[in-house]
C-alpha cells in the first residue's frame, strides 16, 4: 500500500467536524425547497417511497465510495481520480469523472445561488410584516411580482454568491464548523415547530396520506428518475463535494457509520419539510405541483397567520439561508481545490474566479424566470435555463458521476485497497457494500437513465 497522503488544504479537526461539514453540505435547499416541490410534481407517496429506496440502496453506498476515494486520494476530485487510477495501473482518463463533477457543481451553484437569493429576500420580507394576514392569493401575487423583477433577483443572487465566495476563500474549516454546529440544530427545531403548526391548522392527515400512501399507478420512468436525481442532489453525491470533504477526513474515522449518520439526518430534514408544507398546501387549496415556487407560496401564509409569525418567518428563512450557504460552499470547494493544486492559484483568487463564473451563469437562470420566460429562443425541451440546469444536473450529471464512482470503487480498485480504506473487516458489512456498488448501483443507475432517455422502454 502506498504511503498515506496528506492534503495540502488541511484536515478536519475531528470526525465530528467532518460529519457537521458533510451534513451541512447535504442539508440545504435540496431538502426544504426541492424535495417538496419535486414530490408535488411527481405525485406524492410513490415518489417518496422510491426516494427512500434510492437513498438507502444507491445513495448510502455511493456516499461511502465517495468518502473513501477522497480520503485515499487527498486531492481535488480530478487529481484524486487520476492518482488513484494510476495507482491501480489504470487509465488517467478516470480524471474525467472529476471534470464532469466540476461542471455539475458549477451549474448547480449558478441556480442554487438564485434560489438562495429568494430565501434571503423572504427573510427580510417576513420580518417587515409583508405577509401579515395575507391570503393564499396575496402571497402568490407577492411571489409572482418578486420573480418577475430581474434586478431584484440579481441583487440577492449577487449577495449570496459573495457570501459563499468569502467563506470558501477563508478555507472551509473556519466558520463552517461553527455555523453547522449551532445553526443546523436551530433549523431542525424550527422545522419541528412548523410541523407542529401545520398539524394544528392544516390538513395534516391528508398530507400524511399524500406523502406516505403510495399510488403505484403514478410511477412512470420520469418519476423513478426524479427520485434517484433527488437522492443524488440531496445527499450532495456524484459531483465530488463529498469526495473533497472526505479528502480532509482523518484516517481513523469510520466511513460506514459516518455516511449513515449523514444520510439519516438529511432524510429526516426532507421528511419534516414535507410534513410542514403539504398540510398548508391542502388547507389553502394550492396545487402540490406548483413547481419551484412551492415553499415560497405556502409557508408565508402560515407566517402571516400565526402569532409572532413575522419573527418565526424571519428565523426560518435566515436558517434556510445558512443551510444553503453550507451547501453552496461544498459546490465551490472541488473547483477551488483544483485551481490551487493545478494552477498554483491563491485560494482567495480561486474562490473569486469560481464565484464570478457561477454568478454569470446564474444570470441566465434568473432571466429565465422573467425576461426570457416562455421565449422559445431560450427554452430547451420545454424548460427555461433554471429548470434546465436543475433537471440536467440532478437527473443526468450527478447519477452519471455516481455510476462512474461506483464502477471505479468496485471494479477498478482492488478489494484490498477499498477494504483497507473503508476500515472494514472482511465480513458481512464489506461484502454487502461491495455487492451494492459492484452490481446494484451501476445497474440501477444505468437502467434508470436509459429507460428515461427512451433507449430502453419496459
Ligand atoms: N445537497 C445540497 C442540498 O440538498 C445541494 C448540493 C448538491 C450540494 C450537490 C453539493 C453538491 O441542498
CSV table of C-alpha atoms and ligand atoms in Angstrom, one decimal:
chain,number,residue,atom,x,y,z
A,1,UNK,CA,0.0,0.0,0.0
A,2,UNK,CA,1.3,3.5,-0.9
A,3,UNK,CA,2.4,5.8,1.9
A,4,UNK,CA,-0.5,7.7,3.3
A,5,UNK,CA,-1.0,11.1,1.7
A,6,UNK,CA,-1.9,14.3,3.4
A,7,UNK,CA,-4.0,17.0,1.9
A,8,UNK,CA,-2.3,20.3,1.1
A,9,UNK,CA,-5.5,22.0,2.0
A,10,UNK,CA,-5.6,20.8,5.6
A,11,UNK,CA,-7.7,18.3,7.6
A,12,UNK,CA,-10.9,18.4,9.7
A,13,UNK,CA,-10.2,18.8,13.4
A,14,UNK,CA,-12.3,15.7,14.3
A,15,UNK,CA,-14.7,13.2,12.9
A,16,UNK,CA,-17.5,15.3,14.3
A,17,UNK,CA,-16.2,18.2,12.3
A,18,UNK,CA,-16.4,16.2,9.1
A,19,UNK,CA,-19.9,15.0,10.0
A,20,UNK,CA,-21.0,18.5,10.6
A,21,UNK,CA,-19.5,19.8,7.3
A,22,UNK,CA,-20.8,16.9,5.2
A,23,UNK,CA,-24.3,17.3,6.8
A,24,UNK,CA,-24.0,21.0,6.1
A,25,UNK,CA,-23.4,20.1,2.5
A,26,UNK,CA,-26.2,17.6,2.3
A,27,UNK,CA,-28.9,19.6,4.2
A,28,UNK,CA,-29.9,22.6,2.2
A,29,UNK,CA,-32.3,23.9,-0.3
A,30,UNK,CA,-32.5,20.3,-1.7
A,31,UNK,CA,-34.4,19.2,1.4
A,32,UNK,CA,-36.6,22.1,2.1
A,33,UNK,CA,-37.1,23.7,-1.3
A,34,UNK,CA,-36.5,21.0,-3.8
A,35,UNK,CA,-37.9,17.8,-2.0
A,36,UNK,CA,-41.4,19.2,-1.5
A,37,UNK,CA,-41.7,20.6,-5.0
A,38,UNK,CA,-40.4,17.6,-6.8
A,39,UNK,CA,-42.6,15.4,-4.6
A,40,UNK,CA,-45.5,17.5,-5.7
A,41,UNK,CA,-44.6,17.3,-9.3
A,42,UNK,CA,-44.1,13.6,-9.1
A,43,UNK,CA,-47.5,12.8,-7.5
A,44,UNK,CA,-46.6,12.1,-3.8
A,45,UNK,CA,-46.4,8.8,-2.0
A,46,UNK,CA,-45.0,6.5,-4.6
A,47,UNK,CA,-42.2,9.0,-5.3
A,48,UNK,CA,-41.4,9.3,-1.6
A,49,UNK,CA,-41.0,5.5,-1.3
A,50,UNK,CA,-38.8,5.4,-4.3
A,51,UNK,CA,-36.8,8.2,-3.0
A,52,UNK,CA,-36.2,6.4,0.3
A,53,UNK,CA,-35.2,3.3,-1.5
A,54,UNK,CA,-32.8,5.3,-3.7
A,55,UNK,CA,-31.2,6.9,-0.6
A,56,UNK,CA,-30.7,3.5,1.1
A,57,UNK,CA,-29.7,1.3,-1.9
A,58,UNK,CA,-27.9,3.8,-4.1
A,59,UNK,CA,-27.1,7.0,-2.0
A,60,UNK,CA,-25.5,5.4,1.0
A,61,UNK,CA,-23.2,3.0,-0.8
A,62,UNK,CA,-22.1,5.7,-3.2
A,63,UNK,CA,-21.5,8.1,-0.4
A,64,UNK,CA,-19.2,5.6,1.3
A,65,UNK,CA,-17.4,5.1,-2.0
A,66,UNK,CA,-17.0,8.9,-2.4
A,67,UNK,CA,-15.7,9.5,1.0
A,68,UNK,CA,-13.3,6.5,0.6
A,69,UNK,CA,-11.9,7.7,-2.7
A,70,UNK,CA,-11.5,11.2,-1.3
A,71,UNK,CA,-9.7,10.1,1.8
A,72,UNK,CA,-7.4,7.9,-0.2
A,73,UNK,CA,-6.6,10.5,-2.9
A,74,UNK,CA,-6.4,13.5,-0.7
A,75,UNK,CA,-6.7,16.0,-3.6
A,76,UNK,CA,-9.3,17.7,-5.7
A,77,UNK,CA,-11.6,15.1,-7.3
A,78,UNK,CA,-9.9,15.4,-10.7
A,79,UNK,CA,-6.4,14.8,-9.2
A,80,UNK,CA,-7.7,12.2,-6.8
A,81,UNK,CA,-9.2,10.1,-9.6
A,82,UNK,CA,-6.1,10.4,-11.7
A,83,UNK,CA,-3.8,9.5,-8.9
A,84,UNK,CA,-5.9,6.5,-7.7
A,85,UNK,CA,-6.3,5.2,-11.3
A,86,UNK,CA,-2.6,5.3,-11.8
A,87,UNK,CA,-2.0,3.5,-8.5
A,88,UNK,CA,-4.2,0.7,-9.7
A,89,UNK,CA,-2.5,0.7,-13.0
A,90,UNK,CA,-5.4,2.1,-14.9
A,91,UNK,CA,-6.0,4.9,-17.4
A,92,UNK,CA,-5.7,8.5,-16.3
A,93,UNK,CA,-8.9,9.1,-18.2
A,94,UNK,CA,-10.7,8.4,-14.9
A,95,UNK,CA,-9.9,12.0,-14.1
A,96,UNK,CA,-12.8,13.0,-16.3
A,97,UNK,CA,-15.2,11.8,-13.6
A,98,UNK,CA,-13.7,14.8,-11.7
A,99,UNK,CA,-14.3,17.1,-14.7
A,100,UNK,CA,-17.9,16.0,-15.0
A,101,UNK,CA,-18.4,16.7,-11.3
A,102,UNK,CA,-16.8,20.1,-11.6
A,103,UNK,CA,-19.1,21.0,-14.4
A,104,UNK,CA,-22.1,19.8,-12.5
A,105,UNK,CA,-21.1,21.6,-9.4
A,106,UNK,CA,-20.7,24.8,-11.3
A,107,UNK,CA,-24.2,24.6,-12.9
A,108,UNK,CA,-25.8,23.7,-9.6
A,109,UNK,CA,-24.2,26.6,-7.9
A,110,UNK,CA,-25.4,29.0,-10.5
A,111,UNK,CA,-29.1,28.3,-10.0
A,112,UNK,CA,-28.7,27.4,-6.3
A,113,UNK,CA,-27.5,30.9,-5.6
A,114,UNK,CA,-30.6,32.4,-7.3
A,115,UNK,CA,-32.9,30.4,-5.1
A,116,UNK,CA,-30.9,31.1,-2.0
A,117,UNK,CA,-31.3,34.7,-3.0
A,118,UNK,CA,-35.1,34.3,-2.9
A,119,UNK,CA,-34.6,32.9,0.6
A,120,UNK,CA,-32.6,36.0,1.7
A,121,UNK,CA,-35.3,38.3,0.3
A,122,UNK,CA,-38.0,36.3,2.0
A,123,UNK,CA,-36.3,36.6,5.4
A,124,UNK,CA,-36.4,40.4,5.1
A,125,UNK,CA,-40.0,40.4,3.8
A,126,UNK,CA,-41.2,38.2,6.7
A,127,UNK,CA,-39.7,40.4,9.4
A,128,UNK,CA,-41.1,43.6,7.7
A,129,UNK,CA,-44.6,42.1,8.1
A,130,UNK,CA,-45.4,41.9,4.4
A,131,UNK,CA,-47.1,38.6,5.0
A,132,UNK,CA,-49.2,39.6,8.0
A,133,UNK,CA,-52.7,38.4,7.4
A,134,UNK,CA,-52.0,37.8,3.7
A,135,UNK,CA,-54.3,35.3,1.9
A,136,UNK,CA,-53.0,32.5,-0.3
A,137,UNK,CA,-53.7,34.7,-3.4
A,138,UNK,CA,-51.9,37.6,-1.8
A,139,UNK,CA,-48.8,35.5,-1.1
A,140,UNK,CA,-48.8,34.1,-4.6
A,141,UNK,CA,-49.1,37.6,-6.0
A,142,UNK,CA,-46.2,38.8,-4.0
A,143,UNK,CA,-44.1,35.8,-5.3
A,144,UNK,CA,-45.1,36.4,-8.9
A,145,UNK,CA,-44.2,40.1,-8.6
A,146,UNK,CA,-40.9,39.2,-7.0
A,147,UNK,CA,-39.6,36.8,-9.6
A,148,UNK,CA,-40.7,39.0,-12.4
A,149,UNK,CA,-38.2,41.6,-11.4
A,150,UNK,CA,-34.8,40.7,-12.7
A,151,UNK,CA,-32.9,43.5,-10.9
A,152,UNK,CA,-34.1,42.5,-7.5
A,153,UNK,CA,-33.3,38.8,-8.2
A,154,UNK,CA,-29.9,39.8,-9.4
A,155,UNK,CA,-29.2,41.8,-6.3
A,156,UNK,CA,-30.0,38.9,-4.0
A,157,UNK,CA,-28.2,36.4,-6.2
A,158,UNK,CA,-25.1,38.6,-6.0
A,159,UNK,CA,-25.2,38.9,-2.3
A,160,UNK,CA,-25.5,35.2,-1.8
A,161,UNK,CA,-22.6,34.5,-4.2
A,162,UNK,CA,-20.4,36.9,-2.5
A,163,UNK,CA,-21.2,35.4,0.9
A,164,UNK,CA,-20.3,31.9,-0.5
A,165,UNK,CA,-17.1,33.1,-2.1
A,166,UNK,CA,-15.9,34.8,1.2
A,167,UNK,CA,-16.3,31.6,3.2
A,168,UNK,CA,-14.5,29.5,0.7
A,169,UNK,CA,-11.7,32.0,0.3
A,170,UNK,CA,-11.0,31.7,4.0
A,171,UNK,CA,-10.8,27.9,3.9
A,172,UNK,CA,-13.7,25.6,4.5
A,173,UNK,CA,-12.8,25.0,8.1
A,174,UNK,CA,-13.0,28.3,9.8
A,175,UNK,CA,-16.5,29.5,10.2
A,176,UNK,CA,-18.2,26.5,8.6
A,177,UNK,CA,-17.9,24.2,11.6
A,178,UNK,CA,-19.5,26.8,13.9
A,179,UNK,CA,-22.2,27.6,11.5
A,180,UNK,CA,-23.2,23.9,11.2
A,181,UNK,CA,-22.8,23.1,14.9
A,182,UNK,CA,-25.4,25.7,16.1
A,183,UNK,CA,-27.5,26.7,13.1
A,184,UNK,CA,-28.4,23.3,11.8
A,185,UNK,CA,-29.9,22.2,15.1
A,186,UNK,CA,-31.7,25.5,15.2
A,187,UNK,CA,-33.2,24.9,11.7
A,188,UNK,CA,-34.2,21.5,12.8
A,189,UNK,CA,-36.1,22.8,15.8
A,190,UNK,CA,-37.8,25.5,13.8
A,191,UNK,CA,-38.8,22.9,11.2
A,192,UNK,CA,-40.4,20.8,14.0
A,193,UNK,CA,-42.2,23.9,15.2
A,194,UNK,CA,-43.6,24.4,11.7
A,195,UNK,CA,-44.7,20.7,11.5
A,196,UNK,CA,-46.5,21.3,14.9
A,197,UNK,CA,-48.2,24.3,13.4
A,198,UNK,CA,-49.2,22.5,10.3
A,199,UNK,CA,-50.5,19.7,12.4
A,200,UNK,CA,-52.9,22.0,14.2
A,201,UNK,CA,-54.0,24.2,11.5
A,202,UNK,CA,-53.6,22.4,8.2
A,203,UNK,CA,-54.8,19.3,6.6
A,204,UNK,CA,-52.3,17.1,8.3
A,205,UNK,CA,-53.9,13.8,7.7
A,206,UNK,CA,-54.3,14.5,4.0
A,207,UNK,CA,-50.7,15.5,3.8
A,208,UNK,CA,-49.5,12.3,5.6
A,209,UNK,CA,-51.6,10.2,3.2
A,210,UNK,CA,-50.3,12.1,0.3
A,211,UNK,CA,-46.7,11.6,1.3
A,212,UNK,CA,-46.8,8.1,2.6
A,213,UNK,CA,-49.6,6.2,0.8
A,214,UNK,CA,-48.1,5.1,-2.5
A,215,UNK,CA,-50.3,5.1,-5.5
A,216,UNK,CA,-48.2,2.9,-7.8
A,217,UNK,CA,-50.1,3.9,-10.8
A,218,UNK,CA,-48.3,7.2,-10.6
A,219,UNK,CA,-44.9,5.6,-11.2
A,220,UNK,CA,-43.5,6.5,-14.6
A,221,UNK,CA,-39.9,6.4,-15.8
A,222,UNK,CA,-39.8,10.1,-15.1
A,223,UNK,CA,-40.9,9.7,-11.5
A,224,UNK,CA,-38.2,7.0,-10.9
A,225,UNK,CA,-35.6,9.3,-12.4
A,226,UNK,CA,-36.8,12.2,-10.3
A,227,UNK,CA,-36.5,10.0,-7.2
A,228,UNK,CA,-33.0,9.0,-8.0
A,229,UNK,CA,-32.0,12.5,-9.0
A,230,UNK,CA,-33.4,13.9,-5.8
A,231,UNK,CA,-31.4,11.4,-3.8
A,232,UNK,CA,-28.2,12.4,-5.5
A,233,UNK,CA,-28.9,16.1,-5.2
A,234,UNK,CA,-30.0,16.0,-1.6
A,235,UNK,CA,-27.0,13.9,-0.5
A,236,UNK,CA,-24.6,16.0,-2.4
A,237,UNK,CA,-23.4,13.0,-4.4
A,238,UNK,CA,-21.9,12.4,-7.8
A,239,UNK,CA,-20.0,15.6,-8.2
A,240,UNK,CA,-17.1,15.4,-5.8
A,241,UNK,CA,-18.4,17.6,-3.0
A,242,UNK,CA,-18.4,14.7,-0.5
A,243,UNK,CA,-15.2,13.4,-2.1
A,244,UNK,CA,-13.4,16.6,-1.4
A,245,UNK,CA,-14.7,16.7,2.1
A,246,UNK,CA,-13.6,13.1,2.5
A,247,UNK,CA,-10.1,14.2,1.5
A,248,UNK,CA,-9.9,16.3,4.6
A,249,UNK,CA,-11.0,13.4,6.9
A,250,UNK,CA,-8.6,11.7,9.3
A,251,UNK,CA,-7.6,8.1,8.7
A,252,UNK,CA,-9.1,6.9,12.0
A,253,UNK,CA,-12.7,7.8,11.3
A,254,UNK,CA,-15.2,5.0,10.4
A,255,UNK,CA,-16.6,5.7,7.0
A,256,UNK,CA,-19.7,3.5,7.0
A,257,UNK,CA,-21.0,4.9,10.3
A,258,UNK,CA,-20.3,8.4,9.3
A,259,UNK,CA,-22.0,8.1,6.0
A,260,UNK,CA,-25.1,6.5,7.6
A,261,UNK,CA,-25.4,9.4,10.1
A,262,UNK,CA,-25.3,12.0,7.3
A,263,UNK,CA,-27.8,10.2,5.1
A,264,UNK,CA,-30.2,9.7,8.0
A,265,UNK,CA,-30.1,13.4,9.1
A,266,UNK,CA,-30.6,14.5,5.5
A,267,UNK,CA,-33.6,12.3,5.0
A,268,UNK,CA,-35.2,13.4,8.3
A,269,UNK,CA,-35.0,17.0,7.3
A,270,UNK,CA,-36.6,16.4,4.0
A,271,UNK,CA,-39.5,14.4,5.5
A,272,UNK,CA,-40.0,17.2,8.1
A,273,UNK,CA,-40.1,19.8,5.4
A,274,UNK,CA,-42.7,17.8,3.5
A,275,UNK,CA,-44.8,17.4,6.7
A,276,UNK,CA,-44.6,21.2,7.3
A,277,UNK,CA,-45.5,22.2,3.8
A,278,UNK,CA,-48.1,19.8,2.5
A,279,UNK,CA,-50.8,20.3,5.2
A,280,UNK,CA,-50.7,24.0,4.2
A,281,UNK,CA,-50.8,23.2,0.5
A,282,UNK,CA,-54.1,21.2,1.0
A,283,UNK,CA,-55.5,23.6,3.6
A,284,UNK,CA,-55.3,26.5,1.2
A,285,UNK,CA,-56.2,24.6,-1.9
A,286,UNK,CA,-52.9,25.1,-3.6
A,287,UNK,CA,-51.5,22.8,-6.3
A,288,UNK,CA,-48.8,20.4,-5.0
A,289,UNK,CA,-47.3,20.6,-8.4
A,290,UNK,CA,-46.8,24.4,-8.3
A,291,UNK,CA,-43.1,23.9,-9.0
A,292,UNK,CA,-40.0,25.7,-7.7
A,293,UNK,CA,-42.1,28.4,-6.1
A,294,UNK,CA,-43.9,26.0,-3.8
A,295,UNK,CA,-42.4,26.8,-0.4
A,296,UNK,CA,-42.4,30.5,-1.1
A,297,UNK,CA,-46.1,30.3,-1.8
A,298,UNK,CA,-47.1,28.2,1.2
A,299,UNK,CA,-45.0,28.9,4.2
A,300,UNK,CA,-45.5,32.7,4.2
A,301,UNK,CA,-49.3,32.1,4.5
A,302,UNK,CA,-48.6,30.3,7.8
A,303,UNK,CA,-46.2,33.1,8.9
A,304,UNK,CA,-48.9,35.6,8.1
A,305,UNK,CA,-51.4,33.9,10.3
A,306,UNK,CA,-49.6,32.6,13.3
A,307,UNK,CA,-48.9,34.8,16.3
A,308,UNK,CA,-45.3,36.1,16.1
A,309,UNK,CA,-45.3,34.9,12.6
A,310,UNK,CA,-43.1,37.8,11.4
A,311,UNK,CA,-40.3,36.7,13.7
A,312,UNK,CA,-40.8,33.0,13.1
A,313,UNK,CA,-40.8,33.5,9.3
A,314,UNK,CA,-37.6,35.6,9.6
A,315,UNK,CA,-35.8,33.0,11.6
A,316,UNK,CA,-36.9,30.2,9.3
A,317,UNK,CA,-35.7,31.9,6.2
A,318,UNK,CA,-32.4,33.0,7.8
A,319,UNK,CA,-31.7,29.5,9.0
A,320,UNK,CA,-32.5,28.2,5.5
A,321,UNK,CA,-30.0,30.7,4.1
A,322,UNK,CA,-27.4,29.2,6.4
A,323,UNK,CA,-28.3,25.7,5.3
A,324,UNK,CA,-28.0,26.8,1.7
A,325,UNK,CA,-24.7,28.6,2.5
A,326,UNK,CA,-23.1,25.5,3.9
A,327,UNK,CA,-24.2,23.6,0.8
A,328,UNK,CA,-23.0,26.2,-1.7
A,329,UNK,CA,-19.6,26.1,-0.1
A,330,UNK,CA,-19.2,22.4,-0.9
A,331,UNK,CA,-20.1,23.1,-4.5
A,332,UNK,CA,-17.3,25.6,-4.9
A,333,UNK,CA,-14.6,23.7,-3.0
A,334,UNK,CA,-13.8,21.0,-5.6
A,335,UNK,CA,-13.2,23.7,-8.2
A,336,UNK,CA,-11.1,25.9,-5.8
A,337,UNK,CA,-9.0,22.9,-4.7
A,338,UNK,CA,-8.2,22.1,-8.3
A,339,UNK,CA,-7.3,25.7,-9.2
A,340,UNK,CA,-5.0,25.8,-6.2
A,341,UNK,CA,-3.4,22.4,-6.9
A,342,UNK,CA,-3.0,22.7,-10.7
A,343,UNK,CA,-2.8,26.4,-11.4
A,344,UNK,CA,-0.9,27.4,-8.3
A,345,UNK,CA,-3.6,30.0,-7.7
A,346,UNK,CA,-4.1,31.5,-4.3
A,347,UNK,CA,-7.2,30.3,-2.5
A,348,UNK,CA,-8.8,33.8,-2.4
A,349,UNK,CA,-8.3,34.3,-6.2
A,350,UNK,CA,-9.5,30.8,-7.0
A,351,UNK,CA,-12.7,31.3,-5.0
A,352,UNK,CA,-13.3,34.7,-6.5
A,353,UNK,CA,-12.9,33.4,-10.0
A,354,UNK,CA,-15.2,30.4,-9.4
A,355,UNK,CA,-17.8,32.6,-7.8
A,356,UNK,CA,-17.7,35.0,-10.7
A,357,UNK,CA,-18.2,32.4,-13.3
A,358,UNK,CA,-21.0,30.7,-11.5
A,359,UNK,CA,-22.6,34.2,-10.9
A,360,UNK,CA,-22.6,34.9,-14.6
A,361,UNK,CA,-24.1,31.5,-15.3
A,362,UNK,CA,-26.7,32.2,-12.6
A,363,UNK,CA,-27.8,35.3,-14.5
A,364,UNK,CA,-29.1,33.0,-17.3
A,365,UNK,CA,-31.1,31.1,-14.7
A,366,UNK,CA,-32.7,34.2,-13.2
A,367,UNK,CA,-33.5,35.8,-16.6
A,368,UNK,CA,-35.4,32.6,-17.5
A,369,UNK,CA,-37.9,33.4,-14.8
A,370,UNK,CA,-38.9,36.8,-16.2
A,371,UNK,CA,-37.4,38.4,-19.4
A,372,UNK,CA,-36.9,35.1,-21.1
A,373,UNK,CA,-39.8,33.3,-19.6
A,374,UNK,CA,-41.7,31.5,-22.4
A,375,UNK,CA,-39.3,32.8,-25.0
A,376,UNK,CA,-38.7,29.9,-27.5
A,377,UNK,CA,-35.1,31.0,-28.1
A,378,UNK,CA,-34.2,30.4,-24.5
A,379,UNK,CA,-36.3,27.3,-23.9
A,380,UNK,CA,-34.9,23.8,-24.3
A,381,UNK,CA,-37.1,20.7,-24.1
A,382,UNK,CA,-39.8,22.9,-22.7
A,383,UNK,CA,-37.6,24.2,-19.9
A,384,UNK,CA,-36.0,27.6,-19.2
A,385,UNK,CA,-32.4,27.8,-18.0
A,386,UNK,CA,-33.2,27.5,-14.3
A,387,UNK,CA,-35.4,24.4,-14.8
A,388,UNK,CA,-33.0,23.0,-17.3
A,389,UNK,CA,-29.9,23.4,-15.1
A,390,UNK,CA,-31.8,21.9,-12.2
A,391,UNK,CA,-33.1,18.9,-14.1
A,392,UNK,CA,-30.0,18.1,-16.1
A,393,UNK,CA,-27.6,18.2,-13.1
A,394,UNK,CA,-29.7,16.2,-10.7
A,395,UNK,CA,-31.2,13.7,-13.1
A,396,UNK,CA,-28.3,13.2,-15.5
A,397,UNK,CA,-24.9,14.5,-14.4
A,398,UNK,CA,-25.0,13.5,-10.8
A,399,UNK,CA,-26.3,10.0,-11.4
A,400,UNK,CA,-23.7,9.5,-14.2
A,401,UNK,CA,-21.0,10.7,-11.8
A,402,UNK,CA,-22.3,8.3,-9.2
A,403,UNK,CA,-22.3,5.4,-11.7
A,404,UNK,CA,-18.7,6.1,-12.6
A,405,UNK,CA,-17.6,6.4,-9.0
A,406,UNK,CA,-19.3,3.1,-8.2
A,407,UNK,CA,-17.6,1.4,-11.1
A,408,UNK,CA,-14.3,2.8,-10.1
A,409,UNK,CA,-14.6,1.9,-6.4
A,410,UNK,CA,-15.8,-1.6,-7.0
A,411,UNK,CA,-14.2,-2.7,-10.3
A,412,UNK,CA,-11.1,-0.7,-10.7
A,413,UNK,CA,-9.9,-0.6,-7.1
A,414,UNK,CA,-8.8,-3.9,-5.7
A,415,UNK,CA,-10.5,-5.5,-2.8
A,416,UNK,CA,-7.5,-4.8,-0.6
A,417,UNK,CA,-7.5,-1.1,-1.4
A,418,UNK,CA,-11.2,-0.5,-0.8
A,419,UNK,CA,-11.4,-2.7,2.3
A,420,UNK,CA,-8.4,-1.1,3.8
A,421,UNK,CA,-9.6,2.4,3.2
A,422,UNK,CA,-13.1,1.8,4.4
A,423,UNK,CA,-11.6,0.2,7.5
A,424,UNK,CA,-13.9,-2.8,7.3
A,425,UNK,CA,-13.1,-6.3,8.2
A,426,UNK,CA,-13.7,-9.0,5.6
A,427,UNK,CA,-17.2,-9.6,6.8
A,428,UNK,CA,-20.8,-9.1,6.0
A,429,UNK,CA,-20.7,-5.3,6.0
A,430,UNK,CA,-18.0,-5.1,3.5
A,431,UNK,CA,-19.5,-7.8,1.2
A,432,UNK,CA,-22.8,-6.0,1.3
A,433,UNK,CA,-21.2,-2.7,0.3
A,434,UNK,CA,-19.2,-4.3,-2.4
A,435,UNK,CA,-22.2,-6.1,-3.9
A,436,UNK,CA,-24.1,-2.9,-3.9
A,437,UNK,CA,-21.5,-0.7,-5.6
A,438,UNK,CA,-20.4,-3.5,-7.9
A,439,UNK,CA,-23.7,-4.6,-9.2
A,440,UNK,CA,-26.7,-2.8,-7.8
A,441,UNK,CA,-25.9,0.9,-8.1
A,442,UNK,CA,-24.3,0.8,-11.5
A,443,UNK,CA,-27.0,-1.4,-13.0
A,444,UNK,CA,-29.8,0.6,-11.3
A,445,UNK,CA,-28.5,4.0,-12.3
A,446,UNK,CA,-27.8,2.8,-15.8
A,447,UNK,CA,-31.2,1.3,-16.3
A,448,UNK,CA,-33.0,4.3,-14.9
A,449,UNK,CA,-31.0,6.7,-17.1
A,450,UNK,CA,-31.5,4.6,-20.3
A,451,UNK,CA,-35.1,4.0,-19.5
A,452,UNK,CA,-35.8,7.7,-19.3
A,453,UNK,CA,-34.0,8.5,-22.5
A,454,UNK,CA,-36.2,6.1,-24.3
A,455,UNK,CA,-33.3,3.9,-25.4
A,456,UNK,CA,-34.8,1.2,-23.1
A,457,UNK,CA,-38.5,1.1,-22.6
A,458,UNK,CA,-40.0,-1.6,-20.4
B,1,LIG,N1,-27.2,18.7,-1.1
B,1,LIG,C1,-27.4,20.1,-1.3
B,1,LIG,C2,-28.9,20.4,-0.9
B,1,LIG,O1,-29.6,19.5,-0.6
B,1,LIG,C3,-27.1,20.5,-2.7
B,1,LIG,C4,-25.8,20.0,-3.2
B,1,LIG,C5,-25.8,19.2,-4.3
B,1,LIG,C6,-24.6,20.4,-2.6
B,1,LIG,C7,-24.6,18.7,-4.8
B,1,LIG,C8,-23.4,19.9,-3.1
B,1,LIG,C9,-23.4,19.0,-4.2
B,1,LIG,O2,-29.3,21.5,-0.8
